[in-house]
Coordinates of C-alpha atoms in Angstrom, one line a residue:
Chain N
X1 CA 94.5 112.1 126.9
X2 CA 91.9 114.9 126.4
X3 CA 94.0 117.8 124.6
X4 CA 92.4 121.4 124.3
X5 CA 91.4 121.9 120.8
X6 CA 91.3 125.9 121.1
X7 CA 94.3 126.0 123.0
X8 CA 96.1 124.3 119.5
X9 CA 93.6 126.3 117.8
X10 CA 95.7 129.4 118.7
X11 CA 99.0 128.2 118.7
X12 CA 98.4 127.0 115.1
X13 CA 97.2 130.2 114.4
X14 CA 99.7 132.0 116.4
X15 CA 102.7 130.2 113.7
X16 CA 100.4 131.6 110.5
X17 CA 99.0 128.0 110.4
X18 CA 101.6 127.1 107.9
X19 CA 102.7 123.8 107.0
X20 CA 106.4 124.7 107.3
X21 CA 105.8 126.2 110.7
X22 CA 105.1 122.5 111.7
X23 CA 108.4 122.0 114.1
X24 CA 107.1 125.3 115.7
X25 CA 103.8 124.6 116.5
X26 CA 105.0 121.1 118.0
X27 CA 107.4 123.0 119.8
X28 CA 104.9 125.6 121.8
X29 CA 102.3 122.5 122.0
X30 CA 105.2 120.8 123.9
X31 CA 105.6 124.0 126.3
X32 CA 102.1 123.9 127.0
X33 CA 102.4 120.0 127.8
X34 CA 105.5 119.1 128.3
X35 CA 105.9 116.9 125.8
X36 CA 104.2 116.4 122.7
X37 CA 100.7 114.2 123.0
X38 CA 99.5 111.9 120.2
X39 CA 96.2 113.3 119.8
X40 CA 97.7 116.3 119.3
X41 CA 99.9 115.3 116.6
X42 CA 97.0 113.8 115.3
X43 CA 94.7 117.2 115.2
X44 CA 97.9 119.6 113.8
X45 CA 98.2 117.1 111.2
X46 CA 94.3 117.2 110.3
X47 CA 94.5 121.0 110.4
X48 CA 97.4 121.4 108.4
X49 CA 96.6 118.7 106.0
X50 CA 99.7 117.0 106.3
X51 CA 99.8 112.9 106.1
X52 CA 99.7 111.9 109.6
X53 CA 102.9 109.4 109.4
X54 CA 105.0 113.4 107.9
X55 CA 103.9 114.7 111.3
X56 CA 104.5 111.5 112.9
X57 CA 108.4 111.3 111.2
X58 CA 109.0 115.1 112.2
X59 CA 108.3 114.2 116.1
X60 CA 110.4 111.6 116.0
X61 CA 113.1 113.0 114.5
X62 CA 113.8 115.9 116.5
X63 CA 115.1 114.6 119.9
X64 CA 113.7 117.9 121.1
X65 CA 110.6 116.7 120.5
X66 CA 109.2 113.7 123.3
X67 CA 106.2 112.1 122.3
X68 CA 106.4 110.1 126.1
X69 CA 105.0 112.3 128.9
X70 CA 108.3 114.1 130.6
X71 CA 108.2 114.8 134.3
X72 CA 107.7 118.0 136.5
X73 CA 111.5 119.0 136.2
X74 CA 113.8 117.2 133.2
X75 CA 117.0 116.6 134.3
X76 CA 119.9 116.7 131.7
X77 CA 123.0 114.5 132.1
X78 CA 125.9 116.1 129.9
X79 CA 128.2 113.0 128.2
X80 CA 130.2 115.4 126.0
X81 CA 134.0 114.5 125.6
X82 CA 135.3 116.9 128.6
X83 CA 132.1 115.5 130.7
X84 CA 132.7 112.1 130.0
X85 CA 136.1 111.8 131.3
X86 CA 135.2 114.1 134.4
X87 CA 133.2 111.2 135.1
X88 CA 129.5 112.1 133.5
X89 CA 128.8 108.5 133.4
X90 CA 129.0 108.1 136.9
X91 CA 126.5 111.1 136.9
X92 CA 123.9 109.5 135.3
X93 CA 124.3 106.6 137.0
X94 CA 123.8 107.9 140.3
X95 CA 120.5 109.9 138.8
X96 CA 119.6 106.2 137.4
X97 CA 119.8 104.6 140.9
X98 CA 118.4 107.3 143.0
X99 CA 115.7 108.1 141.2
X100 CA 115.3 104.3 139.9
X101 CA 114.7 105.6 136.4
X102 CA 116.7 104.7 133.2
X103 CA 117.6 107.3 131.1
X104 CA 115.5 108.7 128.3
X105 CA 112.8 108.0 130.7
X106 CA 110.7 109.3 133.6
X107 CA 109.8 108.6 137.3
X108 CA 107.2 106.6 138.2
X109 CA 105.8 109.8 140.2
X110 CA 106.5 112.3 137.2
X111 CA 108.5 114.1 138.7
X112 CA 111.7 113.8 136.8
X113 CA 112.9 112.8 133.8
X114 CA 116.4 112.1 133.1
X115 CA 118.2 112.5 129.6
X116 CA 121.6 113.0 128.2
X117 CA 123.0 115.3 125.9
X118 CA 126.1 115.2 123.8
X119 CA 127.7 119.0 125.3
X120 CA 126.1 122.2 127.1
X121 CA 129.0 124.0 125.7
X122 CA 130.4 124.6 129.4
X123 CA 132.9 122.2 129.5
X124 CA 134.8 124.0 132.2
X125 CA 132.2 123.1 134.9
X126 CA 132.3 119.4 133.5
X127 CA 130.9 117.3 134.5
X128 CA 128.0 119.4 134.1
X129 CA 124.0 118.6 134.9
X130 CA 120.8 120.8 133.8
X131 CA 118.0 120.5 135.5
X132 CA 114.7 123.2 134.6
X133 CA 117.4 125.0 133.0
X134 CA 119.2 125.4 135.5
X135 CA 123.7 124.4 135.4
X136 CA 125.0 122.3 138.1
X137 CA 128.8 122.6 137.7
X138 CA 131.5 119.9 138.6
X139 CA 129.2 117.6 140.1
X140 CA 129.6 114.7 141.8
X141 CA 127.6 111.7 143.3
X142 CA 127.3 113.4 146.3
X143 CA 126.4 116.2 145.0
X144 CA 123.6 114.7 143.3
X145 CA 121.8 113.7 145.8
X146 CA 121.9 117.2 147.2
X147 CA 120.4 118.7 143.7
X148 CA 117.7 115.8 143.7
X149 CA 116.7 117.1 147.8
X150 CA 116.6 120.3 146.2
X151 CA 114.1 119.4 143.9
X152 CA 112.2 117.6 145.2
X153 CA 111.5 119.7 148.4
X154 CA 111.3 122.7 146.4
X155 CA 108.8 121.5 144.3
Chain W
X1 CA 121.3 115.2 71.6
X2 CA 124.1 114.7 74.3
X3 CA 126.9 111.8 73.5
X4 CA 129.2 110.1 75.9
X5 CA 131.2 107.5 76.6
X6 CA 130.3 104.4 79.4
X7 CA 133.0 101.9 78.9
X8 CA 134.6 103.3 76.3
X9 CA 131.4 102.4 74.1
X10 CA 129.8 105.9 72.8
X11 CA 126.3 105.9 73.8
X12 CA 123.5 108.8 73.0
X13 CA 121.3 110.2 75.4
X14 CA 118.7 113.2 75.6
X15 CA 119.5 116.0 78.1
X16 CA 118.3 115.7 81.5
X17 CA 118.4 112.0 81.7
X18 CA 120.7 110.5 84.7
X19 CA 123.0 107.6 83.6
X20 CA 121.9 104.5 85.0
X21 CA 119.2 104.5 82.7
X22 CA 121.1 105.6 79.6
X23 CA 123.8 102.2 81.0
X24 CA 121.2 99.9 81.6
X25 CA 119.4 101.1 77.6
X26 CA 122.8 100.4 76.6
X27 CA 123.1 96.7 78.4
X28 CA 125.6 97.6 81.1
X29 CA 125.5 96.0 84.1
X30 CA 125.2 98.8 86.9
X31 CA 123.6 97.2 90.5
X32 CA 120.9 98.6 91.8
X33 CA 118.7 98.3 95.0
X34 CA 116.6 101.6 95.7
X35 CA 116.1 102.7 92.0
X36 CA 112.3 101.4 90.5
X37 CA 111.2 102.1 87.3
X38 CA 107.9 103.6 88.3
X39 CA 109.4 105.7 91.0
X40 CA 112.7 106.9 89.2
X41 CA 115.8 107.4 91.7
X42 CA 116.1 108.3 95.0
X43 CA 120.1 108.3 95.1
X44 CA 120.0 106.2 98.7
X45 CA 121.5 102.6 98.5
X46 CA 124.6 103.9 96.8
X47 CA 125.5 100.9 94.6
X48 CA 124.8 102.0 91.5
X49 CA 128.0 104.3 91.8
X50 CA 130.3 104.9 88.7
X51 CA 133.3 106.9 88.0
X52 CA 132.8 109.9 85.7
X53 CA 135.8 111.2 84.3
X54 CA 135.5 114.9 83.1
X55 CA 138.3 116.6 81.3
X56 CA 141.2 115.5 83.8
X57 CA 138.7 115.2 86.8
X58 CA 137.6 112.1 87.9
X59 CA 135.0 111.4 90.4
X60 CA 132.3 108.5 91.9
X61 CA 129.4 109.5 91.3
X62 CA 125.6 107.6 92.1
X63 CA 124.6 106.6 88.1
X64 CA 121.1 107.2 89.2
X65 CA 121.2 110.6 90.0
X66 CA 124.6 112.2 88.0
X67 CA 122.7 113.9 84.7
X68 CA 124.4 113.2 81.4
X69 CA 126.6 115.6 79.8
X70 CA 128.8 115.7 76.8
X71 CA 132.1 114.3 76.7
X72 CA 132.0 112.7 80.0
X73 CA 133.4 109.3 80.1
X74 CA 131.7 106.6 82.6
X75 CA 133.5 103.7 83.8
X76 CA 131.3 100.9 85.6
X77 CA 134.1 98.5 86.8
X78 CA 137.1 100.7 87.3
X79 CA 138.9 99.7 90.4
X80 CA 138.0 102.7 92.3
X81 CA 134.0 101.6 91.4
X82 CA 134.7 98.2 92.6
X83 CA 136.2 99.7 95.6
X84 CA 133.2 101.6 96.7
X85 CA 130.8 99.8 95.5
X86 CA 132.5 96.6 97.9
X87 CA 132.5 99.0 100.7
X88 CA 128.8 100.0 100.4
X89 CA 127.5 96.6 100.4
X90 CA 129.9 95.4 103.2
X91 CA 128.2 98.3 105.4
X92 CA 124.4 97.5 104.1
X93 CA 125.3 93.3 104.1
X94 CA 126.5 94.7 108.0
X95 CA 123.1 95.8 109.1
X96 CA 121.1 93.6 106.7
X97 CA 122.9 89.5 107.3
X98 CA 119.0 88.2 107.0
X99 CA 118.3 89.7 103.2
X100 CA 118.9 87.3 100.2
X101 CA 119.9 90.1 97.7
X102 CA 122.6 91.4 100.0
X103 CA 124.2 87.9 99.8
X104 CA 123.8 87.6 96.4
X105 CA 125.5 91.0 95.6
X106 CA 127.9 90.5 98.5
X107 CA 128.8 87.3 97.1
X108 CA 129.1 88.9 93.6
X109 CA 131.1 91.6 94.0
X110 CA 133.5 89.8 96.1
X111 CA 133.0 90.5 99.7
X112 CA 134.0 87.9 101.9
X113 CA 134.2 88.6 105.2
X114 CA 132.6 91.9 107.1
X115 CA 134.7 93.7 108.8
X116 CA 131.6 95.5 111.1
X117 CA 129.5 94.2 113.8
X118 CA 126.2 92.2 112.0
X119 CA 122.5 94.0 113.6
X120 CA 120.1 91.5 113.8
X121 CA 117.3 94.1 114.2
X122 CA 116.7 95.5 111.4
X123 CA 115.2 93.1 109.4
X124 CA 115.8 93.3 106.0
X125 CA 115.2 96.8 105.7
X126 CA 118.1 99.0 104.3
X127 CA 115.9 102.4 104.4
X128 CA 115.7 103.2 100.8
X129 CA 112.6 105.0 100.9
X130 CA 110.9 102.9 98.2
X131 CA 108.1 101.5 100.2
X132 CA 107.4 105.0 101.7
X133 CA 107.5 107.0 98.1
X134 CA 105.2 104.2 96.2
X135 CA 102.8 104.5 99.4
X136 CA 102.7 108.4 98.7
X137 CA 103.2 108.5 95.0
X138 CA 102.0 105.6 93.3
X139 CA 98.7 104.5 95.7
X140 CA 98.6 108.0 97.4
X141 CA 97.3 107.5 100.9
X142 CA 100.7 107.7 102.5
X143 CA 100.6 105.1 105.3
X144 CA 104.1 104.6 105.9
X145 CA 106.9 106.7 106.5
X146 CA 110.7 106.7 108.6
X147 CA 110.4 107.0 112.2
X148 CA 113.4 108.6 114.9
X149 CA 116.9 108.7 113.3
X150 CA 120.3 107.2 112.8
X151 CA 120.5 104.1 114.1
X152 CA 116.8 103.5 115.8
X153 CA 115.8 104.8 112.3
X154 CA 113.3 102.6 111.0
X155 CA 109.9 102.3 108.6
X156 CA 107.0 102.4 109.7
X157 CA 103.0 103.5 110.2
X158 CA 102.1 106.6 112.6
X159 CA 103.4 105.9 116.2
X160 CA 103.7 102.1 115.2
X161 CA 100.1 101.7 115.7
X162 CA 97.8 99.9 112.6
X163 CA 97.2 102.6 110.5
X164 CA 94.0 104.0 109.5
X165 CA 95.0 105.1 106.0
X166 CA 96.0 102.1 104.7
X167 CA 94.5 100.2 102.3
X168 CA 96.4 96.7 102.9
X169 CA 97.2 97.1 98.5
X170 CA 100.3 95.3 99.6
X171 CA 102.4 97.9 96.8
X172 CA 105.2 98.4 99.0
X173 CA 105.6 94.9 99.2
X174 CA 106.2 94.3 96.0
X175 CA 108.3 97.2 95.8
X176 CA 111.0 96.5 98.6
X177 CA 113.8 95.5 97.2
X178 CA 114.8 92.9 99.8
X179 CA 111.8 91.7 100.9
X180 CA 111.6 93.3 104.5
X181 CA 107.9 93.9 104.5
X182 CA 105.7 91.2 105.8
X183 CA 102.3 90.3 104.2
X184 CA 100.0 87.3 104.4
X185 CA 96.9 85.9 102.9
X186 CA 95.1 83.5 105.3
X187 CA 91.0 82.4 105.3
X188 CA 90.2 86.0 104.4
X189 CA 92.3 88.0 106.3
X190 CA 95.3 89.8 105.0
X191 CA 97.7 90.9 107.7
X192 CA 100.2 93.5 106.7
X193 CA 101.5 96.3 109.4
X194 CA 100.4 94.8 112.2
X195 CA 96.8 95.2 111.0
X196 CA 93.9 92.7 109.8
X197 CA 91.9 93.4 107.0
X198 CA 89.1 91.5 105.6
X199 CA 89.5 90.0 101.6
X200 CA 86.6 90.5 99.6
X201 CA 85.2 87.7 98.4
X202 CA 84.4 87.3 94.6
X203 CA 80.3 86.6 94.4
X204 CA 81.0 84.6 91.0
X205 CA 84.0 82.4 91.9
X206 CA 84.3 82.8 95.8
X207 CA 87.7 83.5 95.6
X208 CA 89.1 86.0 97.8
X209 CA 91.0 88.4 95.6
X210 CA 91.4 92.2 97.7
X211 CA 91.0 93.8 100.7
X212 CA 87.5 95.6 100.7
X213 CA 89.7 98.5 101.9
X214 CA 91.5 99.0 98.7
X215 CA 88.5 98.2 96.9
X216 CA 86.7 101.2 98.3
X217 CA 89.6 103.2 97.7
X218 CA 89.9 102.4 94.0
X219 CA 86.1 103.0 94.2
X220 CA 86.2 106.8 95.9
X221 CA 89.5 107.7 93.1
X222 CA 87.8 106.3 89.8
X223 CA 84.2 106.0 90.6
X224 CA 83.6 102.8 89.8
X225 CA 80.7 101.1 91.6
X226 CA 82.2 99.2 94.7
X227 CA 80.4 96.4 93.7
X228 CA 81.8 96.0 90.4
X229 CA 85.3 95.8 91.9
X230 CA 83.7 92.8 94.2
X231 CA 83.8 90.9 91.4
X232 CA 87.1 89.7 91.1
X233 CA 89.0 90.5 87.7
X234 CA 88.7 87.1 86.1
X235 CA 84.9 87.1 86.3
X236 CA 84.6 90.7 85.7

């Protein structure tokens, strides 16, 4: 993948090109992209001198952080406790079959990619979905397939 | 001068120091797995705990990083230490069936049967940094280095590709303490991290003794000539 040297160019810049500003600059290169590319990784390590396997262990560790390509809208399946036994599971599970993607993973088309997450922190609309930011509360299979229409058509 | 008591024996030891070393000095038998004695401690395999006992206060403590201090009286095998020190290498004998060392020390300090699930994918790595600190300390090209976290946790090179820093010295595989890291020597190649790299091959005797790789690298950090490190060190 061809990345934009000036474009990382500024955004180093723009964190005071600082070594300990590392987790910032791979966060506002991941905005740009949506998700973090490996040439990238490669040229902030370069810049900021830093080993390329410390740059490589602060991508992975952060599950903020993707160095896979993420689709056009991330979809985020909550599994917290209250989620979970409102069902999340079978949440995800519809996402997994209708969109024939496993989770931590993306479409075939790039359009979505489906994760989990251990609480939003609204447990009173569980079980809860994400997508672009966006809450879904109380869902249910049905009403998956409604939010991936939406989606998709509205892209 | 600080003076203490390990086992009830007193023992001397200068301030600063940690007290597996002052213990092992002193011919006490502490266990150890991630402590090397070119890379010091790193406080992460845990069975090198002891008990300390400080005034009325007792505590387990790692040996290899609790500093000595006066008056403090170390116990190596109280029952509490035992206790621990079981638990620890049930849990690392857990993710690590396949590694020799574990068996031995499992063996030794009386486990018998593990109560937790056995992986069988994690080779015999029990992440205790060793590999990873004499790569960036000891050599100093850092080549390896931990990947994701918790359980997928694991060493290796940048995005598990070959790596381009490394010099195939083979120093973390002398360094692991359980043998996890896979190296071999075969009709000039040396294959270590998924990469090949070419043996130099001694003009004199025609043996091959390094990877040109290293040799270069020994060559850029001490200036010596590149081809006085062909020759191999028995001809040199």
């Amino acid at each position: 993948m061809d990345i934009d040297k000036k474009k990382l160019d500024t955004i180093i810049k723009k964190n005071g090109g600082e070594r300990n500003r590392i987790l910032a600059i791979y966060q506002d290169i991941q905005s740009e992209y949506r998700y973090l590319p490996k040439e990238a990784v490669q040229y902030v390590c370069g810049r900021l001198d830093i080993p390329l396997v410390k740059g490589f262990e602060v991508a992975t560790f952060y599950k903020a952080l993707s160095l896979k390509p993420k689709g056009k809208h991330s979809v985020c399946v909550c599994l917290g406790t209250a989620c979970h036994l409102k069902g999340g599971p079978a949440i995800l599970e519809t996402f997994e079959r209708e969109l024939k993607v496993k989770r931590d993973d993306t479409t075939e088309d790039g359009m979505f990619s489906v994760d989990t997450v251990n609480c939003l922190g609204a447990c009173a609309l569980a079980p809860l979905v994400r997508v672009d930011g966006k809450d879904f509360g109380k869902t249910s299979p049905p009403t998956v397939k409604k939010i991936i229409k939406e989606f998709k058509h509205g892209a | 001068m600080i003076e203490f008591t390990i086992d009830g024996k007193k023992v001397k030891a200068t301030e600063g120091e940690f007290i597996l070393p002052v213990a092992l000095r002193e011919g006490f038998d502490i266990p150890t797995l991630c402590h090397h004695e070119a890379l010091g401690s790193d406080g992460r395999c845990r069975i090198c705990v002891v008990e300390v006992k400080r005034g009325s206060r007792k505590r387990i403590v790692t040996s290899c990083l609790y500093p000595v201090a006066d008056g403090i009286e170390v116990s190596t095998n109280a029952p509490d230490v035992m206790l621990v020190r079981k638990s620890v290498l049930e849990l690392l004998y857990a993710r690590c069936p396949e590694a020799e060392v574990l068996g031995h020390l499992a063996k030794k300090y009386g486990v018998e049967n593990v109560r937790y699930s056995k992986d069988h994918d994690k080779g015999k790595c029990i992440l205790c940094n060793i590999c990873i600190r004499a790569c960036a300390e000891i050599v100093g090209v850092s080549a390896l280095g931990f990947s994701g976290k918790g359980m997928s946790k694991k060493v290796t090179t940048p995005f598990d590709e070959p790596s381009d820093t490394c010099i195939a010295c083979g120093a973390c595989v002398v360094a692991c303490p359980t043998g996890h890291i896979f190296m071999k020597d075969d009709k000039g190649v040396r294959t270590i991290w998924k990469k090949k790299f070419p043996l130099a091959q001694c003009p004199e005797c025609s043996r091959f003794h390094a990877p040109v790789e290293q040799l270069q690298y020994i060559s850029k950090v001490t200036n010596v000539p590149l081809e006085t490190l062909m020759v191999c060190q028995d001809c040199r």
